[in-house]
Short mmCIF file of C-alpha atoms in Angstrom, two decimals:
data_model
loop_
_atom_site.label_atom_id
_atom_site.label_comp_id
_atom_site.label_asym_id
_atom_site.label_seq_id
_atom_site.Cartn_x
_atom_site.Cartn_y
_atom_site.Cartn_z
CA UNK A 1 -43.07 51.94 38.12
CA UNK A 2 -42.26 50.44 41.22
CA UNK A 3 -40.71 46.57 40.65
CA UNK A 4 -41.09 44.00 43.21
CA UNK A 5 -39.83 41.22 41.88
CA UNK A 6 -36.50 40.25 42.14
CA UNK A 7 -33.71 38.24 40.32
CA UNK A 8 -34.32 35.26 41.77
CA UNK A 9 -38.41 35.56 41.25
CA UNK A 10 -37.01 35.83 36.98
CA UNK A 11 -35.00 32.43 37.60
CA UNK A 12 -37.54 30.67 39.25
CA UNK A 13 -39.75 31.97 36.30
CA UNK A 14 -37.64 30.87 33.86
CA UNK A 15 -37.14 27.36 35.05
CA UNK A 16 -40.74 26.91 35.37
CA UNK A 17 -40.38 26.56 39.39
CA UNK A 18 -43.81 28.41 40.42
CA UNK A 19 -47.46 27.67 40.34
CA UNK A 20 -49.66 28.89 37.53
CA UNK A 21 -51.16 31.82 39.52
CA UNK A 22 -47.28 32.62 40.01
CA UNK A 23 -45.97 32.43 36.57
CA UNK A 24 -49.11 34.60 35.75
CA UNK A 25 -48.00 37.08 37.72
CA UNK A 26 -44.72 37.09 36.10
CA UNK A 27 -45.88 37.13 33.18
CA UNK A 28 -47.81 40.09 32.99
CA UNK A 29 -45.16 41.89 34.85
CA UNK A 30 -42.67 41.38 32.52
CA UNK A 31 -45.07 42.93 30.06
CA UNK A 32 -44.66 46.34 31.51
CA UNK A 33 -41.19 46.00 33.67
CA UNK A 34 -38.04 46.82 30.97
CA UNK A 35 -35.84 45.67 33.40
CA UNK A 36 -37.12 42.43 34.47
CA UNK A 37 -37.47 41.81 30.67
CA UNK A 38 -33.73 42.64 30.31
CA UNK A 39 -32.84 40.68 33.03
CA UNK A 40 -35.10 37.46 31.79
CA UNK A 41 -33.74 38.14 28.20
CA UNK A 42 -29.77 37.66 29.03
CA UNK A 43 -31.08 34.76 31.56
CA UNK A 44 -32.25 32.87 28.89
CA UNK A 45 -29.13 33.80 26.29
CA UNK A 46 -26.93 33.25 28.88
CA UNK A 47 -28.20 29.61 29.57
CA UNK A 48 -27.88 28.67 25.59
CA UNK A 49 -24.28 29.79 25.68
CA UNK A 50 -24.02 27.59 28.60
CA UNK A 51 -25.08 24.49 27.06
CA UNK A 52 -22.82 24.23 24.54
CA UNK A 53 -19.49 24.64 24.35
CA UNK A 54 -18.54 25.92 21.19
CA UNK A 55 -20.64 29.03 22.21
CA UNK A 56 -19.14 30.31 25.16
CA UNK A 57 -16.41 32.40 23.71
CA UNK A 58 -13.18 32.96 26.24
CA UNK A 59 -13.64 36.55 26.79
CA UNK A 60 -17.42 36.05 28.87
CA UNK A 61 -15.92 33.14 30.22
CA UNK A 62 -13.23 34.98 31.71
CA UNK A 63 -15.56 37.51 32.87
CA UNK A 64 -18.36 35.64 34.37
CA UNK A 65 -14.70 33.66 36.28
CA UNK A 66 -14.03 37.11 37.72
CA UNK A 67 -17.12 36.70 39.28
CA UNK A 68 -17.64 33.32 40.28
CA UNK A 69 -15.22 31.73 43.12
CA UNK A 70 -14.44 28.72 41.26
CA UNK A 71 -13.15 26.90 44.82
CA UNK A 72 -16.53 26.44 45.21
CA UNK A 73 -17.52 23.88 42.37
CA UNK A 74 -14.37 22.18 41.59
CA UNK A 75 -12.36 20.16 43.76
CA UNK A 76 -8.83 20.16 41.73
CA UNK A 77 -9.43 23.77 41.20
CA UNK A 78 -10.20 23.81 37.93
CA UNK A 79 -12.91 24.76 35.92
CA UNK A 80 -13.16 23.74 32.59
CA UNK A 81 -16.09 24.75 30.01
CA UNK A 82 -18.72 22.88 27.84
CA UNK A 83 -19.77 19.47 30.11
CA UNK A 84 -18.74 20.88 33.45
CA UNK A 85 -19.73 24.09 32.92
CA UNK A 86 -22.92 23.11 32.15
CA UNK A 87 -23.41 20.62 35.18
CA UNK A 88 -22.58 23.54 37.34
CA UNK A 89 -25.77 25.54 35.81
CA UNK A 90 -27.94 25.50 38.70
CA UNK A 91 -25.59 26.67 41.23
CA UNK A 92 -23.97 29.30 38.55
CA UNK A 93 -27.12 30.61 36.66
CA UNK A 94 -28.31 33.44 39.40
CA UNK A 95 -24.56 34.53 39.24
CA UNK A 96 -24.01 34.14 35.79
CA UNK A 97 -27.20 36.18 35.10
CA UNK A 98 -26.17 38.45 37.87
CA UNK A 99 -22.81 39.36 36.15
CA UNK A 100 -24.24 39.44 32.30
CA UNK A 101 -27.21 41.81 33.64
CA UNK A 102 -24.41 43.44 35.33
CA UNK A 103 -21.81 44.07 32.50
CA UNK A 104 -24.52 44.69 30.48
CA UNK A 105 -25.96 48.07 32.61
CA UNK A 106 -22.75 49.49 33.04
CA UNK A 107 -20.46 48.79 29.78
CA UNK A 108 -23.53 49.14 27.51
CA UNK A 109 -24.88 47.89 24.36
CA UNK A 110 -21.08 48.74 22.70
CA UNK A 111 -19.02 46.88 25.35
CA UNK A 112 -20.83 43.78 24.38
CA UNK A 113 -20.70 43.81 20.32
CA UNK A 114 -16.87 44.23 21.18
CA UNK A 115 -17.06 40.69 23.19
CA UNK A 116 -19.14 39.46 19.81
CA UNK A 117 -21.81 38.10 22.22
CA UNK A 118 -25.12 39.41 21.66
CA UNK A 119 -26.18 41.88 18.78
CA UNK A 120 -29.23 44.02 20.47
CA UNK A 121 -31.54 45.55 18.21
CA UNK A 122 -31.83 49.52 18.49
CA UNK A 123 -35.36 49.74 18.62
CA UNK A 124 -35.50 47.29 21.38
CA UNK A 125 -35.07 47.87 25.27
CA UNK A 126 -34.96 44.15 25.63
CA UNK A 127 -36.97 40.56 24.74
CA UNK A 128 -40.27 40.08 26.11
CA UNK A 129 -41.60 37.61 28.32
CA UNK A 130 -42.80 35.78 25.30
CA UNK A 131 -39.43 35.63 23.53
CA UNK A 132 -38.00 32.62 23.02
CA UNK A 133 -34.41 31.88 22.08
CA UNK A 134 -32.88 31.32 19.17
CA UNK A 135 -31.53 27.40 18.16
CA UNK A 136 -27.63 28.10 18.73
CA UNK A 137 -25.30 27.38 16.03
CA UNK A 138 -21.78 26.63 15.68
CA UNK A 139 -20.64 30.56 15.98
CA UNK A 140 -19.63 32.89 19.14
CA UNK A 141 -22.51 35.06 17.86
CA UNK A 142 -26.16 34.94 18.87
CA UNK A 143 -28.73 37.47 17.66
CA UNK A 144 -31.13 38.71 20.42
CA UNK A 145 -34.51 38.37 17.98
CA UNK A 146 -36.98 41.33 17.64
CA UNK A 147 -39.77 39.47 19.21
CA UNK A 148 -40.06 36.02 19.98
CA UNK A 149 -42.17 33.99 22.05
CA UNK A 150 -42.03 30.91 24.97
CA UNK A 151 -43.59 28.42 23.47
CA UNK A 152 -47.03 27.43 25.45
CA UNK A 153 -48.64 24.22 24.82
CA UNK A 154 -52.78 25.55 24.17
CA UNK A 155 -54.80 24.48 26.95
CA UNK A 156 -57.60 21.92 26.96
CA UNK A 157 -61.11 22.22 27.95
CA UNK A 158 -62.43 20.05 30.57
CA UNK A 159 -66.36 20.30 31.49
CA UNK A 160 -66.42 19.19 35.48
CA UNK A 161 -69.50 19.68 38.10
CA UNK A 162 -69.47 22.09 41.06
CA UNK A 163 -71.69 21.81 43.65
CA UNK A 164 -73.28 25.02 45.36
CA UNK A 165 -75.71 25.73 48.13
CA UNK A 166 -79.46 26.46 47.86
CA UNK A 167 -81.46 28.88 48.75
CA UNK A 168 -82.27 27.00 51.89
CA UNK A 169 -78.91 25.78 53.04
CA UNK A 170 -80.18 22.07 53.31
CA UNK A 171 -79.08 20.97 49.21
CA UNK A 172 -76.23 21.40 47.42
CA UNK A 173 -77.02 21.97 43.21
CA UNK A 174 -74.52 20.66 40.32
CA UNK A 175 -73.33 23.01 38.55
CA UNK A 176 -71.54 22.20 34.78
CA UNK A 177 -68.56 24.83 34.45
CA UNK A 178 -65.70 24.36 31.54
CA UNK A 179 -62.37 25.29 32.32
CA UNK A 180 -59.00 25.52 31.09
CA UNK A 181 -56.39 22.57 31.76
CA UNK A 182 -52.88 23.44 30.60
CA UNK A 183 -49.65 21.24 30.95
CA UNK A 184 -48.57 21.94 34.30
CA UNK A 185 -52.30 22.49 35.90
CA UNK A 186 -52.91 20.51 38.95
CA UNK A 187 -56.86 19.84 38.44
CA UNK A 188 -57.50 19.50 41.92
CA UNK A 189 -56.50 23.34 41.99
CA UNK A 190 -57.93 24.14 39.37
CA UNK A 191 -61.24 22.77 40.36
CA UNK A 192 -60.83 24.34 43.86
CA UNK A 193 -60.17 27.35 42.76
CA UNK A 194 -63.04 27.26 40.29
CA UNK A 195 -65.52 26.51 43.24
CA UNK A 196 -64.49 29.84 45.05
CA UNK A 197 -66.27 31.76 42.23
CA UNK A 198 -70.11 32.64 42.27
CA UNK A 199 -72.23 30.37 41.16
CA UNK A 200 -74.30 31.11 37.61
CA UNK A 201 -77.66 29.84 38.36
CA UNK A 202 -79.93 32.05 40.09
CA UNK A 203 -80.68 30.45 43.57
CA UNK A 204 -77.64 29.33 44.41
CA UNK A 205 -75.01 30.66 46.56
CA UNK A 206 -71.23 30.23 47.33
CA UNK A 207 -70.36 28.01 50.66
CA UNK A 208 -66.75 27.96 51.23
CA UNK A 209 -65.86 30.89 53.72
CA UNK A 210 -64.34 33.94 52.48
CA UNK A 211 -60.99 34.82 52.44
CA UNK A 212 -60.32 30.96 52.47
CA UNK A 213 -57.12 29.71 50.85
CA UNK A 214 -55.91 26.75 48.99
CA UNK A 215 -51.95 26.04 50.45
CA UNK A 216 -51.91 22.85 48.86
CA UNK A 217 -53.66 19.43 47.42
CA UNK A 218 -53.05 16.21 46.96
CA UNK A 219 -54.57 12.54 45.80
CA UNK A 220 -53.53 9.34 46.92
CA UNK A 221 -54.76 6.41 47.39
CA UNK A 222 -58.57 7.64 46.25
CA UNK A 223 -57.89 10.20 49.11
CA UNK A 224 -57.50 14.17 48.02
CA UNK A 225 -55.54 16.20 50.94
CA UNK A 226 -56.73 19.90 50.79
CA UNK A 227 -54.69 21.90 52.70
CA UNK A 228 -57.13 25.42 53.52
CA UNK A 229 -55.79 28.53 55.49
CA UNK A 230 -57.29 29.20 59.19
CA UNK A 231 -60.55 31.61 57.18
CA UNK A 232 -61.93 28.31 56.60
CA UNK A 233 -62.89 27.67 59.91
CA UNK A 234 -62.72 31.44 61.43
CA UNK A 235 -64.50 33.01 58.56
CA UNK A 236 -67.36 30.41 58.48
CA UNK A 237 -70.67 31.96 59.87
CA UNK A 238 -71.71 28.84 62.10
CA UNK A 239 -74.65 27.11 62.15
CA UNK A 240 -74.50 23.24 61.56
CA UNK A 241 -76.33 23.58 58.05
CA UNK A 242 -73.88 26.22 56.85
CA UNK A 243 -71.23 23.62 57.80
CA UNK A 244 -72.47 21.18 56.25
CA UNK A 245 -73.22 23.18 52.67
CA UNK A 246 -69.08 24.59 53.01
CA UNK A 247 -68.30 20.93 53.66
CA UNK A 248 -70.77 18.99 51.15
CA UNK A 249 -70.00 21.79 48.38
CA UNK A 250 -66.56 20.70 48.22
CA UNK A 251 -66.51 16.85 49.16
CA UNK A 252 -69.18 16.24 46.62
CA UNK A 253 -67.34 18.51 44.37
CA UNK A 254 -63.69 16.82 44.74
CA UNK A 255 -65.71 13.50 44.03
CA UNK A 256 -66.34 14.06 40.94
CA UNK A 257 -62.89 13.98 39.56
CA UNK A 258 -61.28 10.61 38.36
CA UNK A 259 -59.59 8.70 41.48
CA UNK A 260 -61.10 10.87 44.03
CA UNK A 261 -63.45 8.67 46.72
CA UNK A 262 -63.18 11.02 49.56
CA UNK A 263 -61.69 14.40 51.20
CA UNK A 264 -59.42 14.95 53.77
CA UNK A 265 -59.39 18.12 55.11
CA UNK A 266 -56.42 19.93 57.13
CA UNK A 267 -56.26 23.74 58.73
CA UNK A 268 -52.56 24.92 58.21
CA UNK A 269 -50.84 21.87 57.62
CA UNK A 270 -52.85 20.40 60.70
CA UNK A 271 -55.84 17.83 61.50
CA UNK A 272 -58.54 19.33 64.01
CA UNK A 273 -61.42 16.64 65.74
CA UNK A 274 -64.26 18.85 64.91
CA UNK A 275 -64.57 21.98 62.53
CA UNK A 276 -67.75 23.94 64.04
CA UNK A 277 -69.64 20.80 65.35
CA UNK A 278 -68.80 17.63 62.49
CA UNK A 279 -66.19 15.58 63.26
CA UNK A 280 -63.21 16.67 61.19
CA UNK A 281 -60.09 14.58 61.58
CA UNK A 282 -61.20 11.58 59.16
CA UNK A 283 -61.69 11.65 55.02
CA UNK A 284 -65.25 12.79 54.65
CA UNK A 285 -66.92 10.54 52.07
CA UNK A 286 -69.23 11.51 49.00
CA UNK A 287 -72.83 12.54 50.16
CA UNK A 288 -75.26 12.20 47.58
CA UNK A 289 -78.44 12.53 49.33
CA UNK A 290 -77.16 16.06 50.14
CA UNK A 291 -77.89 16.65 46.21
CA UNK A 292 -80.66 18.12 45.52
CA UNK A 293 -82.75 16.49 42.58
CA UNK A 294 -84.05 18.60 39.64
CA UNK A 295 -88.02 18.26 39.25
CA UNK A 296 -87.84 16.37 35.96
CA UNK A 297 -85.42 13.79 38.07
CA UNK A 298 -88.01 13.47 41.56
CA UNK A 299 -90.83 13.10 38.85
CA UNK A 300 -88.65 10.04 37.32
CA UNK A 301 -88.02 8.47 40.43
CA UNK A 302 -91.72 8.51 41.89
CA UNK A 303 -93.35 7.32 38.66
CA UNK A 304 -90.70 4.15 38.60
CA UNK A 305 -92.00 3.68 42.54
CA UNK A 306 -95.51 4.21 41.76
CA UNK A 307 -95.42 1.86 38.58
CA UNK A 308 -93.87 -1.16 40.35
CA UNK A 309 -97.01 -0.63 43.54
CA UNK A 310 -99.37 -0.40 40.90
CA UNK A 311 -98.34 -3.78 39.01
CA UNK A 312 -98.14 -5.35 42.54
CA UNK A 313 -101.25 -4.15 43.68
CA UNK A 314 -102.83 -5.45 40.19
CA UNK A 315 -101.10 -9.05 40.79
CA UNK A 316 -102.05 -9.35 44.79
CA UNK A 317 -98.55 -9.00 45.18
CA UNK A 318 -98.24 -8.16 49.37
CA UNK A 319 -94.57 -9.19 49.02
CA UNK A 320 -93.51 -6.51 46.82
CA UNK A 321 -95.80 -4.16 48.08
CA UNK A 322 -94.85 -4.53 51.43
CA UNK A 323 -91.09 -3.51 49.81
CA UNK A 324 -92.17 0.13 48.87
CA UNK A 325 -94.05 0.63 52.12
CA UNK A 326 -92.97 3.54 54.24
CA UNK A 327 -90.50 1.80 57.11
CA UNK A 328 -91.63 4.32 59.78
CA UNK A 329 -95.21 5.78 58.62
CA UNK A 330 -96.44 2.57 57.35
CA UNK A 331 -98.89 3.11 54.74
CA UNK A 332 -102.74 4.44 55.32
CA UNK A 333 -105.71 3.83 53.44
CA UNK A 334 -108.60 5.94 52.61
CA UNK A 335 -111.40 5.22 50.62
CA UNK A 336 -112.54 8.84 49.40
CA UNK A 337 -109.21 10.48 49.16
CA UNK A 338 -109.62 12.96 52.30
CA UNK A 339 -107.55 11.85 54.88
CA UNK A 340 -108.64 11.52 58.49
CA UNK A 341 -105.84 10.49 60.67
CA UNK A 342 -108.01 9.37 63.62
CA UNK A 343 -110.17 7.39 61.11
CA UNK A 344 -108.42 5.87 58.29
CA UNK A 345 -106.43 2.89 59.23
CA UNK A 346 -102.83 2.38 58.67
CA UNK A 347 -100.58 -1.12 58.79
CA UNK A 348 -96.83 -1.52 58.78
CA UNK A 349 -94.81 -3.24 55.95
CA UNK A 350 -94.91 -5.98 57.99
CA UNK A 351 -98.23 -6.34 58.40
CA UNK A 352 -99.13 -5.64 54.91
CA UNK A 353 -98.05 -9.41 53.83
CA UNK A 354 -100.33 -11.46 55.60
CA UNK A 355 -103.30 -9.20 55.03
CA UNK A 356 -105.35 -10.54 51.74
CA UNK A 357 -105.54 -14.33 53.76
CA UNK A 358 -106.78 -12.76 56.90
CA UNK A 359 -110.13 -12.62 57.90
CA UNK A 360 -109.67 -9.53 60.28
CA UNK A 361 -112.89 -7.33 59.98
CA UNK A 362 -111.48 -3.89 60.38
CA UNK A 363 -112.97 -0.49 60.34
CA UNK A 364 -111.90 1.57 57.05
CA UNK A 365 -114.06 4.81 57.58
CA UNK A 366 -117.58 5.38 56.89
CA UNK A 367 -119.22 5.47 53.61
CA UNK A 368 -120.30 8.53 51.39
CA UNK A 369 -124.00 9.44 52.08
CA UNK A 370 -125.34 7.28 54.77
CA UNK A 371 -122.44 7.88 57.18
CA UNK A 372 -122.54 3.99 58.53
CA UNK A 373 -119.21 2.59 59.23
CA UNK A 374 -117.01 0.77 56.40
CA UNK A 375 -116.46 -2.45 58.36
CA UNK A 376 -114.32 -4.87 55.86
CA UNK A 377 -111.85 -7.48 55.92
CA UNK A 378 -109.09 -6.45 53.64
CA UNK A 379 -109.98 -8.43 50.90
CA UNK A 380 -113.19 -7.03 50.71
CA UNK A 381 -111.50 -3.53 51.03
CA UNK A 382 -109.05 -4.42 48.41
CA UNK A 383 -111.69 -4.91 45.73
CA UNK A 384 -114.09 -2.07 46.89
CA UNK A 385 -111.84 0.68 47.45
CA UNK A 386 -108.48 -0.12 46.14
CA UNK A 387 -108.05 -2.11 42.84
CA UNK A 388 -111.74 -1.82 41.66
CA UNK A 389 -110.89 -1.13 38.30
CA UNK A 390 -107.33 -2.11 36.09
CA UNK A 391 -105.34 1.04 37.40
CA UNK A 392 -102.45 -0.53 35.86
CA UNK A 393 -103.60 0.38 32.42
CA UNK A 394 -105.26 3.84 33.53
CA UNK A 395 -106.89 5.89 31.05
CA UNK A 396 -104.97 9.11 32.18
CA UNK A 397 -102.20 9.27 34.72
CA UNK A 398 -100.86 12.59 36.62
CA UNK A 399 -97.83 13.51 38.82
CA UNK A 400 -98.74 15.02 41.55
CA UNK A 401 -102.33 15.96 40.10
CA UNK A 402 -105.74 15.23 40.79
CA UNK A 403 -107.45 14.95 37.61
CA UNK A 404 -111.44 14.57 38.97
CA UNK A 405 -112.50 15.21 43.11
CA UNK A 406 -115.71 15.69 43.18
CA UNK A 407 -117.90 16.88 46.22
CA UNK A 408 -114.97 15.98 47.93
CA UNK A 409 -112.12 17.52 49.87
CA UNK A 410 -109.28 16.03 48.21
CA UNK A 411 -106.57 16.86 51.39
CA UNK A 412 -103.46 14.36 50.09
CA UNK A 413 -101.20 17.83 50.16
CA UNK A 414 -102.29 19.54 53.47
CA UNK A 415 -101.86 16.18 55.14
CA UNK A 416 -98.76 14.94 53.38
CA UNK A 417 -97.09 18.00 52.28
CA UNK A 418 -93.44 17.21 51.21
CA UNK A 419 -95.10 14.18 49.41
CA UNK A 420 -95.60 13.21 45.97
CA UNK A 421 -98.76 11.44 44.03
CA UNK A 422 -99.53 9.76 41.50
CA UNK A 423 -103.31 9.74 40.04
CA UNK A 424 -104.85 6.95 38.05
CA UNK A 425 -107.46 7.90 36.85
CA UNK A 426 -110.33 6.74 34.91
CA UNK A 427 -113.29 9.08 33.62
CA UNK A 428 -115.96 6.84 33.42
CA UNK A 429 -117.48 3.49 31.91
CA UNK A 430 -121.16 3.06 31.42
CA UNK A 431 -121.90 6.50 29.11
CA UNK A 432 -125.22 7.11 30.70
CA UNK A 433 -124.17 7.73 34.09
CA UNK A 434 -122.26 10.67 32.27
CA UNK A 435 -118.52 10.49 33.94
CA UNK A 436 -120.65 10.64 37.28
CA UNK A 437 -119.06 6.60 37.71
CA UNK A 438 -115.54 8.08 37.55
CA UNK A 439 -112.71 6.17 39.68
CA UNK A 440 -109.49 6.84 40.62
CA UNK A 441 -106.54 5.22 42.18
CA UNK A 442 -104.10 7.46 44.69
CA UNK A 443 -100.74 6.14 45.24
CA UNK A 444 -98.63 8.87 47.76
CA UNK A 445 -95.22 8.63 47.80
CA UNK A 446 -92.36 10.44 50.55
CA UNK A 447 -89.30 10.26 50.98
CA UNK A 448 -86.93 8.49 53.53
CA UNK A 449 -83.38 7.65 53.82
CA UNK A 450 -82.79 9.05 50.44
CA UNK A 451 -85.69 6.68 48.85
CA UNK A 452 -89.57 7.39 47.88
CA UNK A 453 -91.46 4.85 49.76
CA UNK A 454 -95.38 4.54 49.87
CA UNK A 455 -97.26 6.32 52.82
CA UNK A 456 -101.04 6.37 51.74
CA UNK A 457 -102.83 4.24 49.11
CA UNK A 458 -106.40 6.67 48.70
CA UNK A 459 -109.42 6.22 46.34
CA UNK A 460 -111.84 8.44 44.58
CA UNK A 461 -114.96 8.08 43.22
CA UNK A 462 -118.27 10.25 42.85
CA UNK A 463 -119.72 11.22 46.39
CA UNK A 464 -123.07 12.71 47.44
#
């Protein structure tokens, strides 16, 4: 098998020096490499004999000295073992190792049991990556085990959210993924690299470029650094909503860890002013109406609207009312629940306050049947065709469902169709008109500037 690793890679290794995806590598090389594990295996001997100095027996010292220009770590030429020996480690361990791997190819497993260093069992090429070394005792003689292993602190579970395009490029979707956190993880990493996989829900896809790199990452000051590789920005197909999804994904992503407030992104070390068309140079911030909302959570947030313009429509409230009113659209109102734009009249939020004291006679529509215009102040509208009955305390309500129309063309969702409704809705009071004096209460919510604000208040009622 052909090695690529080196002697240096097995140091590195052994002094814990290299990322996780790094030491993984290692790892499972030294699994099928015998002499990378015989190399790793005196490393590690070699070091315990180092560390103490009633263990380093005068014969390997005087070998490993052959080796080793001594000039070069002592000033007063002399080199004298236990303390100083051991101070000198990191200069002398590739050497050292060098030399022990060395005598030990060439002189053999018999060379060494006459030095009374190691004892190497017959059966055995050489430790495994897993080995781990004996505690030393006060002898010249250390027994290479059988099988050992480097002891691994067990990794902890941590649950964190990802964030994924849809289907539509215009939402990113949380995602709950558990993954492993061991000692030496960097979570930012870890999270990163967790991102890069496919997404499990149906629907959803993966933003960040392909081929794209983590180099490195770093929090400070609320601020995570990722570092990506050029693919980022060559590999991404363009489009300002795919750059926003590859962006978004991540940012909202990164955000979600403890201490993280925003991202700063860099290309190879580097800052760039735009990366397809947003401005790139500065920390990009959270964006959370870039989330898209489950159902159950958009049907939450319209009923809470809807119930606080019900109660204020119930108390004559114009104040509050006016608070929930749509800050572009206004707010329409149509007494039979089919919208006519050119017909149906429509006030601002503003104008909405002063409206129950005026005595404005405006033009609503024209009634059911006789076709004659509905000429009303608001006040008189209000109690006709708005709060007739107490929709507060409905008998049914429905989300986004009209529970009774009629002979008529109920048109809320062809008019308003990204919109959402609620219906209160009564079935009827006197029981000999037999549900034909049915009444119901239309409150239409859409959304703006990441709220649900009110954009047509309609009525219903039995028509000819």
């Amino acid at each position: 098998m052909k090695c690529n690793f080196n002697l240096d890679d097995i140091i590195k290794f052994s002094e814990n020096q290299l990322s996780d995806e790094e030491k993984r590598r290692i790892k499972e090389h030294l699994d099928v490499c015998e002499k990378c594990r015989r190399h790793y295996g005196v490393l590690k001997y070699t070091e315990v004999y180092a560390k103490d100095n009633s263990l380093v027996s005068e014969n390997i010292s005087k070998k490993v000295m052959e080796v080793i220009d001594v000039n070069r770590y002592s000033k007063d030429k002399k080199f004298g073992l236990g303390g100083s020996f051991y101070r000198a480690m990191p200069v002398i361990k590739p050497i050292l190792a060098s030399a022990a791997v060395l005598v030990l190819v060439i002189a053999g497993a018999a060379s060494f049991g006459k030095f009374g260093l190691f004892k190497i069992n017959s059966g055995s090429m050489g430790p495994s990556p897993t080995d781990s070394v004996i505690e030393p005792r006060n002898t010249n003689t250390a027994v290479l085990p059988e099988s050992t292993s480097i002891d691994k602190e067990p990794a902890e579970k941590m649950v964190v959210t990802l964030y994924y395009a849809n289907s539509n490029a215009d939402k990113v979707v949380p995602e709950k993924r558990e993954i492993e956190i061991g000692k030496d993880t960097q979570i930012e990493r870890a999270v990163f690299e967790e991102l890069q996989k496919d997404p499990k829900s149906e629907g959803l896809y993966n933003a960040i470029p392909k081929g794209t790199r983590l180099l490195s990452a770093s929090t400070e000051g609320g601020i995570c650094t990722l570092d990506l590789s050029r693919e980022f920005v060559d590999n991404n197909p363009g489009g300002s909503a795919g750059e926003l999804m590859a962006l978004y994904s991540i940012v909202n992503t990164m955000t979600e860890l403890p201490g993280i407030d925003k991202v700063q992104f860099l290309i190879e070390g580097q800052k760039r002013e735009v990366y397809i068309h947003a401005v790139f140079d500065g920390p990009f911030k959270r964006n959370d109406d870039i989330i898209e909302k489950s159902p159950s959570e958009i049907k939450a947030e319209v009923e809470a609207r809807s119930k606080i313009a019900v109660q204020a429509l119930k108390e004559k409230d114009m104040e509050k009312l006016s608070s929930l009113v749509h800050p572009v659209k206004g707010v329409l109102f149509s007494p039979y629940s089919h919208i006519e734009l050119d017909k149906h009249r429509v006030f601002t939020k503003e104008q909405i306050k002063g409206l129950l004291e005026s005595e404005k006679v405006y033009t609503w529509g024209e009634y059911d049947g006789s076709g004659e215009p509905i000429e009303l102040t608001f006040k008189q509208y209000y109690e006709k065709f708005i709060y007739d009955h107490d929709f507060a305390n409905a008998e049914k309500v429905a989300y986004n469902e009209i529970l009774q129309s009629g002979n008529t063309i109920v048109n809320i969702s062809d008019v308003y169709p990204e919109a959402k409704f609620i219906d209160y809705y009564f079935s009827g009071f006197n029981p000999g008109y037999d549900g034909m004096d049915w009444s119901s209460l239309r409150l239409v919510f859409e959304k703006y500037d990441g709220q649900w604000y009110l954009v047509c208040i309609a009525h219903g009622q039995w028509t000819i």
